[in-house]
Coordinates of C-alpha atoms in Angstrom, one line a residue:
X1 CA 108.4 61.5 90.4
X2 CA 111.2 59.2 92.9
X3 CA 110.5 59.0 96.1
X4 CA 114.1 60.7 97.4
X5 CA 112.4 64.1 95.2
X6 CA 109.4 63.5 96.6
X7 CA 110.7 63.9 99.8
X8 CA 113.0 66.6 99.0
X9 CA 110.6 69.3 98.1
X10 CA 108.1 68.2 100.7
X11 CA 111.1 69.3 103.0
X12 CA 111.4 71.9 101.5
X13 CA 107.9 73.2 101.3
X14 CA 107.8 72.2 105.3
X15 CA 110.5 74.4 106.0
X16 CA 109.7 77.8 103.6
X17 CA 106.5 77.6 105.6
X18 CA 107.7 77.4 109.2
X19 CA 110.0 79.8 108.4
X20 CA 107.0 82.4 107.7
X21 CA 104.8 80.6 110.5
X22 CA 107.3 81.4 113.3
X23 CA 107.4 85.2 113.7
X24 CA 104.6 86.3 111.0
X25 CA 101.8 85.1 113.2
X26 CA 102.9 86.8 116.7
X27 CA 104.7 89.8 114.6
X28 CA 102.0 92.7 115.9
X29 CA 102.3 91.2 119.8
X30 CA 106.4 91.4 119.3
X31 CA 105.9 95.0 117.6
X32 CA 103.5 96.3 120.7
X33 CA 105.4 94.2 123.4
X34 CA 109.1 93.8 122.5
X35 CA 109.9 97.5 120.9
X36 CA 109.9 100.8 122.7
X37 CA 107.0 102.8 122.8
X38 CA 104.8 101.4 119.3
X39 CA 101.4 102.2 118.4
X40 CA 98.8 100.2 116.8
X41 CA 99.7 102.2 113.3
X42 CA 103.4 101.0 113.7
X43 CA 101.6 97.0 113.3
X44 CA 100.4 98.0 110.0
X45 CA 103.1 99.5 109.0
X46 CA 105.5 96.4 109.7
X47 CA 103.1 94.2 108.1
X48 CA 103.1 96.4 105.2
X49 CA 106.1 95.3 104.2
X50 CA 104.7 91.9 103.2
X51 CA 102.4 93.8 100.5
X52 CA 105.5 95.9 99.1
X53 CA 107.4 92.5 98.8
X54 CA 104.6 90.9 97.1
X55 CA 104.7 93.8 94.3
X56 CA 108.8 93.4 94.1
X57 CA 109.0 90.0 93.8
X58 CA 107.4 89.4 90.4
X59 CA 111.1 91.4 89.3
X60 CA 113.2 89.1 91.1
X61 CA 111.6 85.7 90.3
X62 CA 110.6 87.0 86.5
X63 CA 114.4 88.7 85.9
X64 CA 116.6 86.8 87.7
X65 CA 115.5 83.5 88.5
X66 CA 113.4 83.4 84.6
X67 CA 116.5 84.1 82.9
X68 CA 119.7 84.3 84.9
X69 CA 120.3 81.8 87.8
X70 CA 119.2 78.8 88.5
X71 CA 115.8 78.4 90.9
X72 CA 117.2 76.7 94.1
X73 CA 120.2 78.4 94.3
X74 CA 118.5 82.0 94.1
X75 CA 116.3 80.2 97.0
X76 CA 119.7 79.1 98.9
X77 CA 121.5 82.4 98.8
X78 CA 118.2 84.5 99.4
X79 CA 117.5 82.3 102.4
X80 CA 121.0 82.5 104.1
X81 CA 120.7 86.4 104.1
X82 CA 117.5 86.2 105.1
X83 CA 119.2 84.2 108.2
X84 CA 120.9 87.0 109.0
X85 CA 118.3 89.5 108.9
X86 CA 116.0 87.6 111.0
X87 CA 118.5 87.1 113.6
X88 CA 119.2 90.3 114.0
X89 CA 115.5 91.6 114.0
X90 CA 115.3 89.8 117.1
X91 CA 117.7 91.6 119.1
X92 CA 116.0 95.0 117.8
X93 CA 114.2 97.4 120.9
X94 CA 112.9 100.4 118.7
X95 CA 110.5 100.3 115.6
X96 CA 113.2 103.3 113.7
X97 CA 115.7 100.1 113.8
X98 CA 113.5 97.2 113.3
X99 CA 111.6 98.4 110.4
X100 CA 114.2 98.5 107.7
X101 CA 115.0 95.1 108.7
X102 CA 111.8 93.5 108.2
X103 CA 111.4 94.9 104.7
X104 CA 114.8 94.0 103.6
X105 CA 113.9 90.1 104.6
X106 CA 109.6 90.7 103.1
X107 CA 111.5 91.8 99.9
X108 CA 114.2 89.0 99.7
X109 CA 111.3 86.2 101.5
X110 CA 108.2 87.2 99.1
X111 CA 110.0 85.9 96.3
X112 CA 111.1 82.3 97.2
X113 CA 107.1 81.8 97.6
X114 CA 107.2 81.2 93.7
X115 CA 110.9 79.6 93.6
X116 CA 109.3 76.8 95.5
X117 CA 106.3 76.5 93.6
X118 CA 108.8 76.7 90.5
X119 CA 111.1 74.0 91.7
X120 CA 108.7 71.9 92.6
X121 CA 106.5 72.3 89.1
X122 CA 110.0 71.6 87.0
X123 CA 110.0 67.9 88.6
X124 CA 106.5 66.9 87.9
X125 CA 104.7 65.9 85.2
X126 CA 101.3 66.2 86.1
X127 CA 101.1 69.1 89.1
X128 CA 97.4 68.8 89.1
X129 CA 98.0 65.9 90.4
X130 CA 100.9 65.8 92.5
X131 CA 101.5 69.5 93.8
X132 CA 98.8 69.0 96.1
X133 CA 100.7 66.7 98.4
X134 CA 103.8 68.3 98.1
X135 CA 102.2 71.5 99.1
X136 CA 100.0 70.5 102.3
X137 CA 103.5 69.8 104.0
X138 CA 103.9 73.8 104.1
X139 CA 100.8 74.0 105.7
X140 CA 101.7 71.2 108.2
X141 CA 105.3 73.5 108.7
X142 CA 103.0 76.8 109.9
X143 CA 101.3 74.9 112.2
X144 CA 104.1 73.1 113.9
X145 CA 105.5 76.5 114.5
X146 CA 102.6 77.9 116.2
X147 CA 102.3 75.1 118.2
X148 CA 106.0 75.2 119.3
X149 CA 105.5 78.8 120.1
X150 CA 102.4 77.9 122.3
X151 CA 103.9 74.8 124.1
X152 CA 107.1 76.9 125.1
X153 CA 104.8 80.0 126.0
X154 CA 106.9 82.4 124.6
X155 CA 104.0 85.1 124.5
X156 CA 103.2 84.8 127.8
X157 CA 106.6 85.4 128.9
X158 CA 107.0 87.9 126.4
X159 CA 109.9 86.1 124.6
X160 CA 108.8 86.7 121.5
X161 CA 112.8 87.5 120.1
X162 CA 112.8 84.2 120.1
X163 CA 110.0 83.3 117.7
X164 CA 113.1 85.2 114.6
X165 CA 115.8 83.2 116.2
X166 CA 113.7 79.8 115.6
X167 CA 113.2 81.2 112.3
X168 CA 117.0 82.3 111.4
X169 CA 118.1 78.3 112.1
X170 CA 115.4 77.0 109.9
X171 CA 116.5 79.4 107.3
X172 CA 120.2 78.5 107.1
X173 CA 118.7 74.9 107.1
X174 CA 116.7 75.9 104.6
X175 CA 119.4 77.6 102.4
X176 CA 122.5 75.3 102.8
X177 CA 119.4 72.6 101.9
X178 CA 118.3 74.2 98.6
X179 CA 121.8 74.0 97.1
X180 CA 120.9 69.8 97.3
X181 CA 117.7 70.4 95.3
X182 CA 117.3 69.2 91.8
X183 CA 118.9 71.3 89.0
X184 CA 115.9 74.1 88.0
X185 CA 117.7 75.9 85.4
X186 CA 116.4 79.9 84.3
X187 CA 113.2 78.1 81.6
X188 CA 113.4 81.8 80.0
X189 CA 117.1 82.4 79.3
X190 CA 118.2 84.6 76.2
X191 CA 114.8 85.8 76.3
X192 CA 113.6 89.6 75.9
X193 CA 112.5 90.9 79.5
X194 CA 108.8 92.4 79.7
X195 CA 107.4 94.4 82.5
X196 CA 104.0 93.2 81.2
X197 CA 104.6 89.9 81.6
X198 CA 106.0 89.6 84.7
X199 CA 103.6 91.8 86.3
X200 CA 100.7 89.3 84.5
X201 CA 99.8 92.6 83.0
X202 CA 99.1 90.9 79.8
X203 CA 95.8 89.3 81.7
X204 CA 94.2 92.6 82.3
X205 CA 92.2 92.2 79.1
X206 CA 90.2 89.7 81.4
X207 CA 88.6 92.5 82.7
X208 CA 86.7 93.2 79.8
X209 CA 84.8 90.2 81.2
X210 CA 81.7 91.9 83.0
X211 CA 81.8 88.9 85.8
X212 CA 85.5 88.7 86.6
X213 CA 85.8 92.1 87.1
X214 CA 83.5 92.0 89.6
X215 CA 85.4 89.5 91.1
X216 CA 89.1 91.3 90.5
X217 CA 87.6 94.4 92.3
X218 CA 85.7 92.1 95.4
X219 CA 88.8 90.4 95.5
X220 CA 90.8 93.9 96.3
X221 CA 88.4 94.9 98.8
X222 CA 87.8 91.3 100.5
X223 CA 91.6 91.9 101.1
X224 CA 91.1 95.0 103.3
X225 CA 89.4 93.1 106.2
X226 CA 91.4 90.4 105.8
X227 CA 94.6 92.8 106.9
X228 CA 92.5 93.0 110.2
X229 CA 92.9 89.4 111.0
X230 CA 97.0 89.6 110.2
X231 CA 97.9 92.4 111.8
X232 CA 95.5 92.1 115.0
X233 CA 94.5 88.9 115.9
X234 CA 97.7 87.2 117.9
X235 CA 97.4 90.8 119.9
X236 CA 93.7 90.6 120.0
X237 CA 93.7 87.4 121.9
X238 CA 96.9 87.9 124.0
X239 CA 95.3 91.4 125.4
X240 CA 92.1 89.6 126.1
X241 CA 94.0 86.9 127.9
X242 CA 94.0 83.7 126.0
X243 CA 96.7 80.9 126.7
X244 CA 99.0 80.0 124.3
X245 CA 97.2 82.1 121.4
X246 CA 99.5 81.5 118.3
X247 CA 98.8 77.6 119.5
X248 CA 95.0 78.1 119.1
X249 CA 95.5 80.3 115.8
X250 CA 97.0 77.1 114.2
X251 CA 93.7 75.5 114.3
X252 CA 93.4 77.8 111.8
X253 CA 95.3 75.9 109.3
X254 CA 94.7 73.0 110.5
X255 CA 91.2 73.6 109.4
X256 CA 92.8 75.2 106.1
X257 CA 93.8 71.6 105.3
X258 CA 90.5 70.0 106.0
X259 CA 88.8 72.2 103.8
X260 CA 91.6 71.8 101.3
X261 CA 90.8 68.0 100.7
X262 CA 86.6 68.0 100.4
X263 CA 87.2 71.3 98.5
X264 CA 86.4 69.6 95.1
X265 CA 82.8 68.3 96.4
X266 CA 82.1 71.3 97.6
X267 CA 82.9 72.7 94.3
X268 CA 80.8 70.4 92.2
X269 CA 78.1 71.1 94.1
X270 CA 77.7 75.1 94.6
X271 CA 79.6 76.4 91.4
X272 CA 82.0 79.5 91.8
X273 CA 79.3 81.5 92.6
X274 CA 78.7 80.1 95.7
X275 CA 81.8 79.1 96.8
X276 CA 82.7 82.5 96.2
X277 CA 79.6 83.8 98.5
X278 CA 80.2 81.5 101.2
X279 CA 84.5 82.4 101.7
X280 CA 82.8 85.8 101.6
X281 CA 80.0 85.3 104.2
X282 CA 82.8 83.2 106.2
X283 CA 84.6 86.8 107.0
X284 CA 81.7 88.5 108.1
X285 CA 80.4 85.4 110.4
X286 CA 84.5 85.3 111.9
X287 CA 84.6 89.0 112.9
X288 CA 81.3 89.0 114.4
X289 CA 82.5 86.4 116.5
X290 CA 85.5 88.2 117.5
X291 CA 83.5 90.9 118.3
X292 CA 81.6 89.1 121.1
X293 CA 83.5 86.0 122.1
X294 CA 85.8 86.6 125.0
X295 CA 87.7 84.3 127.5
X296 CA 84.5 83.3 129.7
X297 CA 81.4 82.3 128.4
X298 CA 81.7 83.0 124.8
X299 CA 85.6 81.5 124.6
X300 CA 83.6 79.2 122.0
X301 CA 83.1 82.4 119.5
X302 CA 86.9 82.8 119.4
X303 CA 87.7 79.4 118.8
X304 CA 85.1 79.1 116.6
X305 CA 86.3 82.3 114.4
X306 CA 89.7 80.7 114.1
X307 CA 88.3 77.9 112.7
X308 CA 86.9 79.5 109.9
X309 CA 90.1 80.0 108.6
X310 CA 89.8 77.4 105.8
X311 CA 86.3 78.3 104.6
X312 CA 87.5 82.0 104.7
X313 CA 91.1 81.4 102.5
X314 CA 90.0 77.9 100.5
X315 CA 86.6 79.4 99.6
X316 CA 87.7 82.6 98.1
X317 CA 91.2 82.3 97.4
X318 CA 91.5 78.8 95.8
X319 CA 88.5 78.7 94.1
X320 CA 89.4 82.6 93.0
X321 CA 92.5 80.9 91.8
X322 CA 90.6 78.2 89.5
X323 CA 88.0 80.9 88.6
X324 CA 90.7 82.6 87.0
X325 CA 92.4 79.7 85.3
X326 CA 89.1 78.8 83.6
X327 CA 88.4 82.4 82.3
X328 CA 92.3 83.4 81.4
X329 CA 92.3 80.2 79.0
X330 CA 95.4 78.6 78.0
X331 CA 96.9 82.0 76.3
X332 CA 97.4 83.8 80.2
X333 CA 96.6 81.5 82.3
X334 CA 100.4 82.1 84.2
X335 CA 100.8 86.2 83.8
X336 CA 96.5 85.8 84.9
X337 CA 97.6 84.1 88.4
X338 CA 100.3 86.8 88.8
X339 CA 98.0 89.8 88.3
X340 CA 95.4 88.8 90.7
X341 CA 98.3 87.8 93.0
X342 CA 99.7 91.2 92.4
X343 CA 96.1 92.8 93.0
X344 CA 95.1 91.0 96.1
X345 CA 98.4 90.9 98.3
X346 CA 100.1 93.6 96.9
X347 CA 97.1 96.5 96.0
X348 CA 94.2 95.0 98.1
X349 CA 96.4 94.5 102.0
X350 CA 98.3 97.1 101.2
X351 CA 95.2 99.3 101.7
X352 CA 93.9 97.0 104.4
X353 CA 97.4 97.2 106.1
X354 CA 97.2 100.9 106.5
X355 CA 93.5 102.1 107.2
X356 CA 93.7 98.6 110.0
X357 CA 96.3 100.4 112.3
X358 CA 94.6 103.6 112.7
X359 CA 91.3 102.4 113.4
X360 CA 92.8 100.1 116.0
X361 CA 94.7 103.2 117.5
X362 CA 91.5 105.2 117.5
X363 CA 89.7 102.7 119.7
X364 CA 92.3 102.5 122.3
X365 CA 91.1 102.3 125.9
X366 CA 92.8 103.1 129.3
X367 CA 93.1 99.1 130.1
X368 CA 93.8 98.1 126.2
X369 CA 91.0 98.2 122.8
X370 CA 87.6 98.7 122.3
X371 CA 87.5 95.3 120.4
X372 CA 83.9 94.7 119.7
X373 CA 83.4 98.1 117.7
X374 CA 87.3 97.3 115.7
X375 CA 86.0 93.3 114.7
X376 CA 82.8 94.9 113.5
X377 CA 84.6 97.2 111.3
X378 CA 85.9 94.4 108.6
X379 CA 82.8 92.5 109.6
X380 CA 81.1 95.4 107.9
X381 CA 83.2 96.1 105.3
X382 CA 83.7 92.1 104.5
X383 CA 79.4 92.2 104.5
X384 CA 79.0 94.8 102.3
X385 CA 81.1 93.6 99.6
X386 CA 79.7 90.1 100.2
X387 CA 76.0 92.2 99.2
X388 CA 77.3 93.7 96.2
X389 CA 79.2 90.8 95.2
X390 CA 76.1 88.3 95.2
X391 CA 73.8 90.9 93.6
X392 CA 75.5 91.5 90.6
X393 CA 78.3 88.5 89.8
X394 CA 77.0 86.3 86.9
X395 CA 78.5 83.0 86.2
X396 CA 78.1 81.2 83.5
X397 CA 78.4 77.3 82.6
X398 CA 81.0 77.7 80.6
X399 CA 82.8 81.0 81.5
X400 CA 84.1 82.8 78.2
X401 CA 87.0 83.8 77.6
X402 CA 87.9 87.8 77.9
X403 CA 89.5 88.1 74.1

């Protein structure tokens, strides 16, 4: 690959990601602060909208950019409008106006996750090898955002509007940018559209494997505590009075890319087994923490929780990822990522995103939450399929193929 692409999509990655980094993170603080009388419920609910984009956009990638238009301009265009959107989101002051706004943009933003994996795929010849790098930069974008949003302490002055307008600027860069990206033609045009495939429906024959099963169903339900940390966190450690919080969440991805790098020792070591275990175990260890750490003495607990971020998402999700590369084979291995995709952001938070807000609501106190008895809800639920998970998952060598 030159060095001018190179650069190109590593731009590009960096920007999709701040984009996402500089409202997603403080969204339930802007919902509970910045619009007129919301409840906890209402949080869920807007970050619902990220599951029912997740379950759309196989359509839009799959139909349109598969067979129709051209990759980066689909991610242009979508980004422009989604400029647009965002901008005016900020200027919302009730939840009745804001809400269709934010699921217009999760349903046009969802899909340019896998337009920029697919651009940048079409100009490599071995991603194994070079995705890696070009990927990491998205990483580096989220946590530049957070950090800008803690330096200019826009939650403590409860000028969280601002955190869409930052974002609507790096989206028009982003979408008058994309039109410069290299030619990514539709690889499927002329061809006969299948639901099946582009749900990754023709992977659910995996399932007949004993073991992945087991993990397709953990990985559902690992999701549902995981919604707790979205939805609540940023508010979480704003109520309890933490400076600059979305700054100090961005350790979180910062530790996300350390873990990223030793990831394959780790995994020549343990297995998937135990990889899978640990991400698991992570979850239960981070909301314990929450439960008890607070501002004073125990300010090391919440730091410490945040931290865990990479163990918790590298663990699970990436070696979930190659888990199910290895047992798809070659003949799914691209509808298998996009069913356990479909499974775990669209079926699994989904469920997490609306059981999350209720419980929150239900422990609501006269000066803010009952926190300790909320963390140790997912902590529970995150422990329990942990048990279940270690008891009966099976892993062999050389995993077999579900034919």
């Amino acid at each position: 690959m030159r060095l001018a692409v190179r650069v190109q999509l590593s731009f590009m990655m960096f920007l999709e990601f701040f984009i996402w980094g500089a409202w997603f993170v403080t969204l339930g603080t802007f919902v509970l602060k910045n619009l007129q009388g919301t409840t906890d419920s209402q949080v869920g609910v807007a970050f619902l909208t990220q599951s029912i984009g997740a379950v759309i956009a196989p359509f839009i990638v799959g139909i349109i950019a598969d067979r129709f238009i051209s990759a980066q301009i689909i991610l242009g265009v979508i980004h422009l409008l989604g400029a647009a959107l965002l901008w005016t989101c900020s200027g919302m002051t009730s939840f009745d106006a804001f809400y269709p706004l934010l699921l217009a943009y999760m349903i046009l933003y969802m899909p340019t996750l896998a337009l920029v994996n697919s651009i940048s795929f079409r100009q490599m010849s071995d991603p194994s090898k070079e995705f890696s790098f070009i990927r990491v930069f998205g990483t580096v974008g989220w946590i530049i955002a957070g950090l800008l949003i803690g330096w200019l302490h826009w939650e403590k002055t409860n000028s969280l509007d601002l955190t869409f307008k930052m974002a609507a600027a790096a989206s028009v860069l982003l979408g008058v940018f994309s039109f410069t990206l290299p030619k990514t033609p539709p690889a499927k045009k002329g061809t006969e559209i299948s639901v099946r495939e582009i749900l990754g429906l023709d992977a659910i024959r995996m399932l007949k494997n004993r073991s992945y099963l087991l993990f397709f169903l953990s990985s559902i339900a690992i999701c549902i505590p995981l919604a707790f940390y979205y939805n609540f966190t940023n508010p979480f450690l704003n109520e309890i009075g933490m400076n600059a919080a979305a700054g100090k969440q961005s350790m979180g991805q910062m530790s996300e890319f350390l873990f990223m790098l030793v990831m394959p020792l780790f995994f020549a070591r343990l297995g998937v087994k135990k990889m899978l275990g640990l991400g698991m175990l992570a979850w239960v260890i981070r909301y314990t923490l929450f439960a008890y750490g607070n501002i004073d003495a125990n300010y090391w607990m919440l730091i410490a929780g945040i931290v865990l971020h990479g163990i918790c998402y590298d663990f699970f999700f990436v070696t979930g990822q190659i888990y199910t590369d290895k047992v798809a084979g070659e003949e799914f291995k691209s509808s298998a990522q996009g069913f356990v995709t479909l499974a775990t952001y669209g079926v699994g938070m989904l469920i997490g995103f609306l059981i999350s807000g209720p419980i929150v609501e239900s422990y609501k106190t006269a000066n803010g939450h009952n926190w300790q008895h909320i963390w140790l809800i997912p902590a529970g639920i995150a422990a329990v399929v942990l048990v279940l998970f270690m008891l009966f998952f099976r892993d062999s060598k050389k995993s077999k193929e579900a034919h």
